[in-house]
Amino acid sequence: MAESLKNTAMSGTSTLLSVGQPGLAGNNNVTSTGADTLGTTHAQSHSTCLLHHDTRPEIDADVIVIGAGISGLAAAKELVQRGNKVIVLEARDRIGGRIDSRAIGPQDAAEGYARVDMGASFVHGKYDNPIYDLAQDLNIKVHYTSPEGEMRILDADGQMDEHTANRLGFNVSYTFFDASRSYAQNNDPSPGESLASYVFAADSPLFDGLNQNEIASAIQRDQQPSNLRWKAKTLGRSFSGWTGADLEDVALRWWGFERDTMGPDGMVTSGRYHEVVDHLADLVTSHANYDGQIRLGEKVERIHWDSDRELVDVTVTELRNNASSPSTSRTYTASKVICTLPLGVLQRRPPAFVPQLPPRKRRAIRALGYGLLSKIAVRYDKAWWRDSDKTTSYFILPLQEKITETMPPCSPELQRKLKPQGLMVQNFINIDGTAQLVMFLGADYGQAMEQADQNECVQWAHTLFKRYLSPTISSTDIPEPIGAIASSWSTDPFSFNSYTYIPSKPDSKDGLPVTPLDIAEFAVPIWSGALGFAGEHTHPDRYASVHGAYESGIREGKRAAIALDMHRKGEE
């Protein structure tokens, strides 16, 4: 691998809270001083140009790829392996995009830093999944839960009895992943009908079989029978982390329409997701016969299609870590461009497209939903929580009479807008042996957390862990964290949230429903094929996933390579 790609800042001191600190990232993190380059330098690149490249002097590359996330690196890998000269432009000071492996806690003399994936961490589907295949090739362990399950449901009274917890767990999973999808397929939900309208309906399978359990629970805990239905609802709302949006905002009509991977979901262990993107970057930059480079700290400001020259000019600002150093700009020129900027960036701070994008593309950007999944990771020197050796996931349910206890720290006005939901907490002792807990917060809970003081949020998470995960242990016996990280995807200017969903609300401009065709529209190149788009938001069957992003990059890299080859052969 190019030496400049490897982590250069791991000797720094870890703080309790590190939010967006480039020096605490995984091997996919590079501290940039201006425009760092991986692979050949700009000055060297012309001399290594293969004979079939476009040799016009103004050409910097056959293809410019915007973004060094997994879709951009997949596209670049595909292009260079087909003999094309490629420049990847990345605004961050690291590669990986929403794959972000971070160091957490102090460095161990023998083992180095413990890591946690603060962005993507799951491999969704074991079969027909290129990410699973890459993980196997790279000897990255993926943790799968046992057939019996490794989940505990906890409420303010402690661990829920096994019979009730099993019933609740089954109901939520079945309703969310099976019954609702079957209903959407076999019925005709209106375009504005939300996923919540089915999941939380009075006759929803979410509440099946709870009457008997409610009676038992009421006798055991002196609770009202209706309390268990309320808990089922709060547990169901915790799946806003899956959609990235409140279930009221997700369209029921298109729920489960996609043809996705098969098999169980697994979790990448030991914060090693960065090794996948490191591997792809290595393929782009390091092979003797390839001609690819990755340039960090270069933010794309303008993409201009010159139809007369049949070339695309890409103007960038070279970002500086030193605020006192003035930013500079430069322009690259290529035959084709593949834009892998996240949907959130295209919605909120896009580069200038000249000429402007066509109406269907602009509608897709405007109309699609872009959701959020946030995380708080807390590391300890030892595992002190209950059932740490046999539990992968805890679900913390709020107390009905004190719902704010499990809400992220935020203003009273914002708290009143939040809908009570359960909190998923993953126990990494049972995943990879690391004494750390990671809390997942979807949609509005994630937004509230990321807008709050991050130290306060970490302390809130630690207090909840003490309150729910080991209520029988004296608080004086529970150690303080030795490291913590809170995500900030909603405010990150190079992501602005996490992944795509199809909203229940119509497009704000034309008033028409949003459909999977809006995602498919992204896969259509424009400007006579000179500009293509890749990323999870461009894959109708596998959006909101790492494997969807990867496959879209392969798709666009292959398309551009074939078009260039046809041009060279005069077969256009």
Coordinates of C-alpha atoms in Angstrom, one line a residue:
M1 CA 0.0 0.0 0.0
A2 CA 1.2 3.5 -0.6
E3 CA 2.9 4.6 2.5
S4 CA 1.0 7.9 2.7
L5 CA -2.2 6.0 3.0
K6 CA -1.3 4.3 6.2
N7 CA -2.2 5.9 9.5
T8 CA 0.3 8.5 10.6
A9 CA -1.2 9.8 13.8
M10 CA -1.8 6.8 16.0
S11 CA 0.8 7.8 18.5
G12 CA -1.3 10.7 19.7
T13 CA -3.1 10.7 23.1
S14 CA -6.7 9.5 23.1
T15 CA -9.2 11.7 24.9
L16 CA -12.4 10.7 26.6
L17 CA -14.4 12.3 23.9
S18 CA -13.2 12.6 20.3
V19 CA -15.6 13.9 17.7
G20 CA -14.3 14.2 14.2
Q21 CA -10.7 14.1 15.2
P22 CA -8.7 13.0 12.2
G23 CA -5.7 11.8 14.3
L24 CA -7.9 9.1 16.0
A25 CA -9.1 7.3 12.9
G26 CA -8.2 3.9 11.6
N27 CA -5.8 3.1 8.8
N28 CA -8.1 4.8 6.4
N29 CA -7.3 8.2 8.0
V30 CA -4.6 10.5 6.8
T31 CA -3.7 13.8 8.3
S32 CA -3.6 16.2 5.3
T33 CA -1.6 19.3 4.9
G34 CA -3.2 20.7 1.8
A35 CA -3.6 18.3 -1.1
D36 CA -2.0 15.0 -0.1
T37 CA -1.7 12.5 -2.9
L38 CA -1.7 8.7 -2.8
G39 CA 0.0 7.0 -5.7
T40 CA 1.7 8.9 -8.5
T41 CA 2.0 12.7 -8.0
H42 CA 0.3 15.0 -10.5
A43 CA 3.6 15.9 -12.1
Q44 CA 4.5 12.3 -12.6
S45 CA 1.1 11.2 -13.9
H46 CA 1.6 12.1 -17.6
S47 CA 4.8 10.1 -17.9
T48 CA 3.1 7.0 -16.7
C49 CA 0.2 7.3 -19.1
L50 CA -0.7 4.2 -21.0
L51 CA -0.6 4.5 -24.8
H52 CA -4.4 4.2 -25.2
H53 CA -5.1 7.1 -22.9
D54 CA -6.4 10.4 -24.3
T55 CA -3.1 12.3 -24.9
R56 CA -4.4 15.8 -25.3
P57 CA -2.2 18.0 -23.2
E58 CA -5.1 19.5 -21.2
I59 CA -6.2 16.0 -20.0
D60 CA -5.3 15.1 -16.5
A61 CA -7.1 11.7 -16.4
D62 CA -9.4 9.6 -18.4
V63 CA -11.9 9.7 -15.5
I64 CA -12.1 11.8 -12.4
V65 CA -13.9 10.2 -9.5
I66 CA -15.4 12.6 -6.9
G67 CA -15.3 11.0 -3.4
A68 CA -13.1 8.4 -1.9
G69 CA -15.8 6.5 -0.1
I70 CA -16.4 2.8 -1.0
S71 CA -18.4 3.6 -4.1
G72 CA -15.7 6.0 -5.4
L73 CA -12.9 3.6 -4.6
A74 CA -14.8 0.7 -6.2
A75 CA -15.3 2.8 -9.4
A76 CA -11.6 3.8 -9.5
K77 CA -10.5 0.2 -8.9
E78 CA -12.7 -1.0 -11.8
L79 CA -11.3 1.7 -14.1
V80 CA -7.6 1.3 -13.4
Q81 CA -7.8 -2.4 -13.7
R82 CA -9.3 -1.9 -17.2
G83 CA -6.3 0.3 -18.1
N84 CA -7.6 3.8 -17.5
K85 CA -5.9 6.7 -15.8
V86 CA -7.9 7.9 -12.8
I87 CA -7.8 10.7 -10.3
V88 CA -10.0 10.4 -7.1
L89 CA -10.7 13.7 -5.4
E90 CA -11.7 13.6 -1.7
A91 CA -12.5 16.6 0.5
R92 CA -11.8 14.8 3.7
D93 CA -8.3 14.2 5.1
R94 CA -8.9 10.5 5.0
I95 CA -10.5 7.9 2.7
G96 CA -13.6 5.8 3.5
G97 CA -16.4 8.4 3.7
R98 CA -19.1 6.9 5.9
I99 CA -16.9 4.0 6.7
D100 CA -15.0 5.5 9.7
S101 CA -12.9 3.2 11.9
R102 CA -11.8 5.2 15.0
A103 CA -9.4 4.6 17.8
I104 CA -11.1 4.6 21.2
G105 CA -9.4 4.8 24.6
P106 CA -5.6 4.7 25.4
Q107 CA -3.1 2.8 23.4
D108 CA -2.1 -0.6 24.6
A109 CA 1.6 -1.3 24.4
A110 CA 1.1 -4.7 22.9
E111 CA -2.2 -4.4 21.0
G112 CA -2.1 -0.7 20.0
Y113 CA -5.4 1.1 19.9
A114 CA -8.8 -0.5 20.2
R115 CA -11.1 0.5 17.4
V116 CA -14.7 1.0 16.8
D117 CA -16.6 1.6 13.5
M118 CA -18.5 4.8 14.0
G119 CA -20.1 4.7 10.5
A120 CA -20.9 1.5 8.7
S121 CA -20.4 -1.6 10.9
F122 CA -22.8 -4.2 9.5
V123 CA -22.6 -6.6 6.6
H124 CA -26.3 -7.0 5.6
G125 CA -26.7 -10.5 4.1
K126 CA -24.1 -13.2 3.9
Y127 CA -24.9 -14.4 0.4
D128 CA -24.6 -12.5 -2.9
N129 CA -22.8 -9.8 -0.9
P130 CA -19.5 -8.5 -2.3
I131 CA -18.6 -6.9 1.1
Y132 CA -18.9 -10.3 2.8
D133 CA -16.7 -11.8 0.1
L134 CA -14.1 -9.0 0.5
A135 CA -14.1 -9.5 4.3
Q136 CA -13.4 -13.2 3.8
D137 CA -10.6 -12.5 1.4
L138 CA -9.1 -10.0 3.9
N139 CA -9.6 -12.4 6.9
I140 CA -11.9 -9.9 8.6
K141 CA -14.1 -11.6 11.1
V142 CA -17.8 -11.0 10.8
H143 CA -19.8 -11.8 14.0
Y144 CA -23.2 -13.5 13.5
T145 CA -25.6 -14.1 16.4
S146 CA -26.4 -17.6 17.4
P147 CA -29.7 -19.3 16.4
E148 CA -30.9 -18.8 19.9
G149 CA -30.3 -15.1 19.7
E150 CA -28.2 -13.0 22.0
M151 CA -30.6 -10.2 22.9
R152 CA -31.8 -8.8 26.2
I153 CA -34.7 -6.4 26.7
L154 CA -34.3 -4.2 29.7
D155 CA -36.7 -1.7 31.3
A156 CA -36.6 0.4 34.5
D157 CA -37.5 -2.7 36.6
G158 CA -34.5 -4.7 35.3
Q159 CA -34.4 -7.5 32.7
M160 CA -37.7 -8.4 31.3
D161 CA -38.8 -12.0 31.9
E162 CA -37.7 -14.3 29.1
H163 CA -41.2 -15.3 27.9
T164 CA -42.4 -11.7 27.5
A165 CA -39.1 -10.6 26.0
N166 CA -39.2 -13.4 23.5
R167 CA -42.7 -12.5 22.5
L168 CA -41.9 -8.8 22.1
G169 CA -38.7 -9.5 20.2
F170 CA -40.4 -11.8 17.8
N171 CA -43.4 -9.5 17.3
V172 CA -41.2 -6.5 16.5
S173 CA -38.9 -8.4 14.1
Y174 CA -41.7 -10.2 12.3
T175 CA -43.8 -7.0 12.0
F176 CA -41.0 -4.9 10.7
F177 CA -39.2 -7.3 8.4
D178 CA -41.9 -9.7 7.2
A179 CA -45.5 -8.7 7.9
S180 CA -45.2 -5.1 6.8
R181 CA -43.4 -6.1 3.6
S182 CA -46.0 -8.7 2.8
Y183 CA -48.8 -6.2 3.4
A184 CA -47.2 -3.6 1.1
Q185 CA -46.7 -6.3 -1.6
N186 CA -50.2 -7.8 -1.5
N187 CA -52.2 -4.7 -0.8
D188 CA -52.3 -1.3 -2.3
P189 CA -51.2 1.3 0.3
S190 CA -51.8 4.8 -0.7
P191 CA -48.7 6.8 -1.7
G192 CA -48.9 8.9 1.4
E193 CA -49.3 5.9 3.8
S194 CA -46.4 5.5 6.2
L195 CA -44.7 2.4 7.6
A196 CA -45.9 3.6 11.0
S197 CA -49.5 3.4 9.9
Y198 CA -49.2 -0.4 9.6
V199 CA -46.7 -1.2 12.3
F200 CA -48.6 0.7 15.0
A201 CA -52.1 0.0 13.9
A202 CA -54.4 -1.4 16.6
D203 CA -54.6 -4.8 14.9
S204 CA -50.8 -4.9 14.0
P205 CA -49.0 -8.2 14.6
L206 CA -46.7 -6.1 16.8
F207 CA -49.3 -6.6 19.6
D208 CA -50.1 -10.3 18.8
G209 CA -50.2 -12.5 21.9
L210 CA -49.5 -9.8 24.4
N211 CA -52.7 -10.0 26.4
Q212 CA -51.7 -13.1 28.2
N213 CA -48.2 -11.8 28.8
E214 CA -49.6 -8.5 30.0
I215 CA -51.6 -10.2 32.7
A216 CA -48.6 -12.1 33.9
S217 CA -46.5 -9.0 33.8
A218 CA -49.1 -7.0 35.7
I219 CA -49.2 -9.6 38.4
Q220 CA -45.5 -9.8 38.7
R221 CA -44.7 -6.1 38.6
D222 CA -47.9 -4.5 39.8
Q223 CA -48.2 -2.8 36.4
Q224 CA -51.2 -1.9 34.2
P225 CA -51.8 -4.4 31.4
S226 CA -51.7 -1.7 28.8
N227 CA -48.1 -1.0 29.7
L228 CA -46.8 -3.9 27.7
R229 CA -48.4 -2.7 24.5
W230 CA -46.7 0.7 25.1
K231 CA -43.4 -1.1 25.5
A232 CA -43.9 -3.0 22.2
K233 CA -44.5 0.4 20.5
T234 CA -41.3 1.9 21.9
L235 CA -39.3 -1.2 20.9
G236 CA -40.8 -0.9 17.4
R237 CA -39.7 2.7 17.2
S238 CA -36.1 1.8 17.9
F239 CA -36.1 0.4 14.4
S240 CA -35.9 4.0 13.2
G241 CA -32.2 3.2 13.3
W242 CA -32.7 0.8 10.5
T243 CA -34.6 3.2 8.3
G244 CA -32.7 6.3 9.4
A245 CA -36.0 8.1 9.7
D246 CA -39.1 8.1 11.9
L247 CA -41.4 5.3 10.7
E248 CA -44.1 8.0 10.1
D249 CA -41.8 9.4 7.4
V250 CA -41.1 6.2 5.5
A251 CA -43.4 5.1 2.7
L252 CA -45.3 1.9 3.3
R253 CA -46.1 1.4 -0.4
W254 CA -42.4 0.7 -1.3
W255 CA -41.4 -1.1 1.9
G256 CA -39.5 -4.2 1.0
F257 CA -39.8 -3.9 -2.8
E258 CA -36.0 -4.2 -3.3
R259 CA -34.2 -7.4 -4.2
D260 CA -31.4 -7.5 -1.7
T261 CA -28.8 -9.9 -0.4
M262 CA -29.8 -13.1 1.4
G263 CA -28.8 -14.6 4.7
P264 CA -28.2 -13.2 8.2
D265 CA -26.8 -9.8 9.1
G266 CA -23.3 -9.7 10.7
M267 CA -21.1 -7.2 12.3
V268 CA -17.5 -6.4 11.3
T269 CA -15.4 -7.0 14.4
S270 CA -12.5 -5.0 16.0
G271 CA -13.3 -1.8 14.1
R272 CA -11.8 -3.3 10.9
Y273 CA -14.2 -2.0 8.3
H274 CA -11.5 0.4 7.2
E275 CA -9.4 -2.5 5.9
V276 CA -11.9 -2.9 3.1
V277 CA -11.5 0.6 1.8
D278 CA -7.7 0.4 2.4
H279 CA -7.6 -2.6 0.2
L280 CA -9.5 -0.9 -2.6
A281 CA -7.3 2.2 -2.3
D282 CA -4.3 -0.1 -2.6
L283 CA -5.6 -1.6 -5.8
V284 CA -6.1 1.9 -7.2
T285 CA -2.7 3.3 -6.4
S286 CA -0.1 0.6 -5.9
H287 CA -0.1 -1.8 -8.8
A288 CA 2.8 -1.2 -11.2
N289 CA 0.6 -1.4 -14.3
Y290 CA -2.2 0.8 -12.9
D291 CA -2.4 4.5 -13.2
G292 CA -4.5 5.8 -10.3
Q293 CA -4.1 8.5 -7.6
I294 CA -6.1 9.6 -4.7
R295 CA -5.9 13.3 -3.7
L296 CA -7.1 14.2 -0.2
G297 CA -8.2 17.6 1.1
E298 CA -9.6 18.7 -2.3
K299 CA -13.2 19.8 -2.2
V300 CA -15.0 19.9 -5.5
E301 CA -16.7 23.3 -6.2
R302 CA -17.6 23.1 -9.9
I303 CA -18.2 20.4 -12.5
H304 CA -18.3 21.9 -16.0
W305 CA -19.2 19.9 -19.2
D306 CA -17.6 21.5 -22.3
S307 CA -19.6 19.9 -25.1
D308 CA -17.4 21.4 -27.8
R309 CA -14.2 19.8 -26.3
E310 CA -16.1 16.8 -25.1
L311 CA -14.3 17.1 -21.8
V312 CA -15.3 17.8 -18.2
D313 CA -13.5 20.4 -16.0
V314 CA -13.6 19.9 -12.3
T315 CA -12.6 22.8 -10.1
V316 CA -11.5 22.1 -6.5
T317 CA -10.5 24.1 -3.4
E318 CA -7.5 22.7 -1.7
L319 CA -8.4 22.6 2.0
R320 CA -5.8 23.4 4.6
N321 CA -5.6 22.0 8.1
N322 CA -3.9 25.3 9.1
A323 CA -6.7 27.9 9.2
S324 CA -4.2 30.7 8.7
S325 CA -3.1 29.2 5.4
P326 CA -5.1 30.5 2.4
S327 CA -7.0 28.0 0.4
T328 CA -6.1 27.6 -3.2
S329 CA -8.0 26.3 -6.2
R330 CA -7.2 24.4 -9.3
T331 CA -9.0 22.7 -12.2
Y332 CA -8.6 19.1 -13.4
T333 CA -9.8 17.9 -16.8
A334 CA -11.0 14.5 -17.9
S335 CA -13.1 12.7 -20.5
K336 CA -15.5 11.5 -17.9
V337 CA -16.5 12.1 -14.3
I338 CA -18.2 9.9 -11.7
C339 CA -19.8 11.7 -8.9
T340 CA -20.1 9.7 -5.6
L341 CA -21.0 12.6 -3.3
P342 CA -23.6 11.5 -0.7
L343 CA -27.2 12.4 -1.2
G344 CA -27.1 14.7 1.8
V345 CA -24.3 16.8 0.2
L346 CA -26.2 16.9 -3.1
Q347 CA -29.2 18.2 -1.2
R348 CA -27.6 20.8 1.0
R349 CA -24.2 21.9 -0.3
P350 CA -23.7 20.5 -3.9
P351 CA -21.0 21.7 -6.2
A352 CA -22.1 23.8 -9.2
F353 CA -23.1 21.7 -12.1
V354 CA -22.7 23.5 -15.5
P355 CA -24.9 23.1 -17.3
Q356 CA -27.4 22.4 -14.5
L357 CA -28.6 18.9 -13.9
P358 CA -31.7 17.9 -15.8
P359 CA -35.2 18.1 -14.1
R360 CA -35.5 14.4 -13.3
K361 CA -32.1 14.4 -11.6
R362 CA -32.9 17.5 -9.6
R363 CA -36.2 16.0 -8.5
A364 CA -34.5 12.8 -7.3
I365 CA -32.1 14.9 -5.2
R366 CA -34.9 17.0 -3.8
A367 CA -37.5 14.3 -3.2
L368 CA -35.6 11.3 -1.7
G369 CA -35.2 11.1 2.0
Y370 CA -31.8 11.0 3.7
G371 CA -31.8 9.5 7.1
L372 CA -29.5 9.4 10.1
L373 CA -28.1 6.7 12.3
S374 CA -25.9 8.0 15.2
K375 CA -23.7 6.2 17.7
I376 CA -22.2 6.8 21.1
A377 CA -19.3 4.4 21.8
V378 CA -18.0 4.0 25.4
R379 CA -15.0 1.9 26.3
Y380 CA -14.1 0.6 29.8
D381 CA -11.1 -1.2 31.2
K382 CA -13.3 -4.2 32.0
A383 CA -16.8 -5.5 31.3
W384 CA -19.0 -4.8 34.3
W385 CA -22.4 -5.2 32.8
R386 CA -24.8 -8.1 33.1
D387 CA -24.6 -11.2 30.9
S388 CA -21.6 -9.7 29.1
D389 CA -20.5 -13.2 28.0
K390 CA -23.8 -14.2 26.3
T391 CA -25.4 -11.0 25.1
T392 CA -24.8 -9.2 21.8
S393 CA -27.5 -6.6 22.0
Y394 CA -29.4 -4.9 24.8
F395 CA -32.6 -3.0 24.2
I396 CA -33.3 -0.4 26.8
L397 CA -37.0 0.5 27.0
P398 CA -38.1 3.8 28.6
L399 CA -40.2 4.0 31.7
Q400 CA -43.6 5.3 30.7
E401 CA -43.8 7.7 33.6
K402 CA -40.3 9.0 33.0
I403 CA -39.7 9.0 29.3
T404 CA -37.1 11.8 29.3
E405 CA -34.6 9.5 31.1
T406 CA -33.9 7.7 27.9
M407 CA -34.0 10.7 25.6
P408 CA -30.8 12.3 24.6
P409 CA -29.9 15.6 26.4
C410 CA -31.7 18.4 24.6
S411 CA -33.9 21.4 25.2
P412 CA -37.4 20.8 26.7
E413 CA -38.9 22.1 23.4
L414 CA -37.1 19.4 21.4
Q415 CA -37.8 16.7 24.0
R416 CA -41.5 17.3 23.6
K417 CA -41.2 16.6 19.9
L418 CA -39.4 13.3 20.4
K419 CA -41.4 10.0 20.3
P420 CA -40.4 7.6 23.1
Q421 CA -38.3 4.8 21.7
G422 CA -36.1 2.0 22.8
L423 CA -32.3 2.2 22.6
M424 CA -30.2 -0.5 21.1
V425 CA -26.8 -1.1 22.8
Q426 CA -24.3 -3.5 21.4
N427 CA -21.9 -5.4 23.8
F428 CA -18.6 -5.8 22.1
I429 CA -17.2 -8.2 24.7
N430 CA -19.4 -10.8 23.0
I431 CA -18.6 -9.6 19.5
D432 CA -14.8 -9.2 19.5
G433 CA -13.7 -9.2 23.2
T434 CA -13.5 -5.4 23.6
A435 CA -14.9 -4.0 26.8
Q436 CA -17.0 -1.4 25.0
L437 CA -20.7 -0.6 24.6
V438 CA -22.1 1.2 21.5
M439 CA -25.5 2.9 21.6
F440 CA -27.4 3.3 18.4
L441 CA -29.8 6.3 18.0
G442 CA -31.9 6.6 14.8
A443 CA -33.6 9.6 13.2
D444 CA -34.8 12.3 15.6
Y445 CA -32.9 10.8 18.6
G446 CA -29.7 10.9 16.6
Q447 CA -30.4 14.5 15.5
A448 CA -31.0 15.5 19.1
M449 CA -27.9 13.8 20.3
E450 CA -25.6 15.3 17.7
Q451 CA -26.9 18.8 18.3
A452 CA -26.2 18.6 22.1
D453 CA -23.0 19.0 24.0
Q454 CA -21.1 15.8 23.2
N455 CA -19.5 15.4 26.6
E456 CA -23.0 15.6 28.2
C457 CA -24.2 12.9 25.8
V458 CA -21.4 10.6 26.7
Q459 CA -22.1 11.1 30.4
W460 CA -25.9 10.5 29.7
A461 CA -25.1 7.2 27.9
H462 CA -22.8 6.1 30.8
T463 CA -25.5 6.9 33.3
L464 CA -28.0 4.8 31.4
F465 CA -25.7 1.9 31.1
K466 CA -25.2 2.0 34.9
R467 CA -29.0 2.3 35.5
Y468 CA -30.2 -0.4 33.2
L469 CA -27.4 -2.9 32.4
S470 CA -26.3 -3.6 36.0
P471 CA -28.9 -2.2 38.4
T472 CA -27.8 -4.6 41.2
I473 CA -24.2 -3.2 41.3
S474 CA -23.4 -0.2 43.4
S475 CA -22.6 2.8 41.3
T476 CA -19.3 3.1 43.2
D477 CA -18.2 -0.2 41.8
I478 CA -18.8 0.7 38.2
P479 CA -15.7 2.1 36.6
E480 CA -15.6 5.4 34.6
P481 CA -15.1 5.1 30.8
I482 CA -11.5 5.2 29.5
G483 CA -12.6 6.4 26.1
A484 CA -15.7 7.6 24.3
I485 CA -16.7 8.8 20.8
A486 CA -19.9 10.4 19.7
S487 CA -20.8 10.5 16.0
S488 CA -21.6 13.8 14.2
W489 CA -22.9 12.6 10.8
S490 CA -25.8 15.1 10.7
T491 CA -23.4 18.1 10.9
D492 CA -20.5 16.6 8.9
P493 CA -20.3 18.8 5.8
F494 CA -19.1 15.9 3.7
S495 CA -22.1 13.6 4.6
F496 CA -25.0 15.4 6.2
N497 CA -26.6 12.3 7.6
S498 CA -26.2 8.6 6.8
Y499 CA -28.3 6.9 4.1
T500 CA -31.4 7.0 1.8
Y501 CA -35.0 6.1 2.4
I502 CA -38.2 6.5 0.3
P503 CA -40.4 9.1 2.1
S504 CA -44.1 8.9 2.6
K505 CA -44.5 12.6 1.8
P506 CA -44.7 13.7 -1.9
D507 CA -42.1 15.9 -3.6
S508 CA -42.3 19.4 -2.2
K509 CA -42.3 21.0 -5.7
D510 CA -44.4 18.9 -8.0
G511 CA -46.6 17.2 -5.3
L512 CA -46.1 13.7 -6.8
P513 CA -45.2 10.6 -4.8
V514 CA -41.6 9.6 -4.4
T515 CA -40.9 6.2 -5.9
P516 CA -37.9 3.8 -6.5
L517 CA -37.7 5.4 -9.9
D518 CA -36.2 8.4 -8.2
I519 CA -33.3 6.2 -7.0
A520 CA -33.0 4.5 -10.4
E521 CA -32.8 8.0 -12.0
F522 CA -29.4 8.5 -10.4
A523 CA -28.0 5.5 -12.3
V524 CA -28.7 7.2 -15.7
P525 CA -25.6 9.2 -16.9
I526 CA -26.0 12.6 -18.4
W527 CA -24.0 15.0 -20.6
S528 CA -23.7 12.4 -23.4
G529 CA -22.4 9.9 -20.8
A530 CA -19.7 12.2 -19.5
L531 CA -21.1 12.4 -16.0
G532 CA -22.3 9.4 -14.0
F533 CA -23.4 9.0 -10.4
A534 CA -22.6 6.2 -7.9
G535 CA -23.4 5.7 -4.2
E536 CA -26.0 3.8 -2.1
H537 CA -28.6 6.4 -3.2
T538 CA -28.2 5.2 -6.8
H539 CA -29.0 1.5 -6.3
P540 CA -32.7 0.8 -6.3
D541 CA -32.3 -2.7 -4.9
R542 CA -29.6 -2.1 -2.3
Y543 CA -29.8 1.5 -1.2
A544 CA -28.8 2.4 2.4
S545 CA -26.1 -0.3 2.4
V546 CA -22.4 -0.6 2.0
H547 CA -22.7 -3.4 -0.6
G548 CA -25.2 -1.2 -2.6
A549 CA -22.6 1.6 -2.6
Y550 CA -19.9 -0.7 -3.7
E551 CA -21.9 -2.3 -6.5
S552 CA -22.9 1.1 -7.8
G553 CA -19.3 2.1 -8.0
I554 CA -18.4 -1.1 -9.9
R555 CA -21.4 -0.4 -12.2
E556 CA -20.3 3.1 -13.0
G557 CA -16.6 2.2 -13.3
K558 CA -17.5 -0.5 -15.8
R559 CA -19.8 1.8 -17.8
A560 CA -17.2 4.5 -18.1
A561 CA -14.5 2.1 -19.0
I562 CA -16.6 0.5 -21.8
A563 CA -17.6 3.9 -23.2
L564 CA -13.9 5.0 -23.3
D565 CA -12.9 1.7 -24.9
M566 CA -15.6 2.1 -27.5
H567 CA -14.4 5.6 -28.2
R568 CA -10.8 4.5 -28.7
K569 CA -12.0 1.8 -31.2
G570 CA -14.3 4.2 -33.0
E571 CA -17.3 2.1 -32.1
E572 CA -19.5 4.9 -30.8

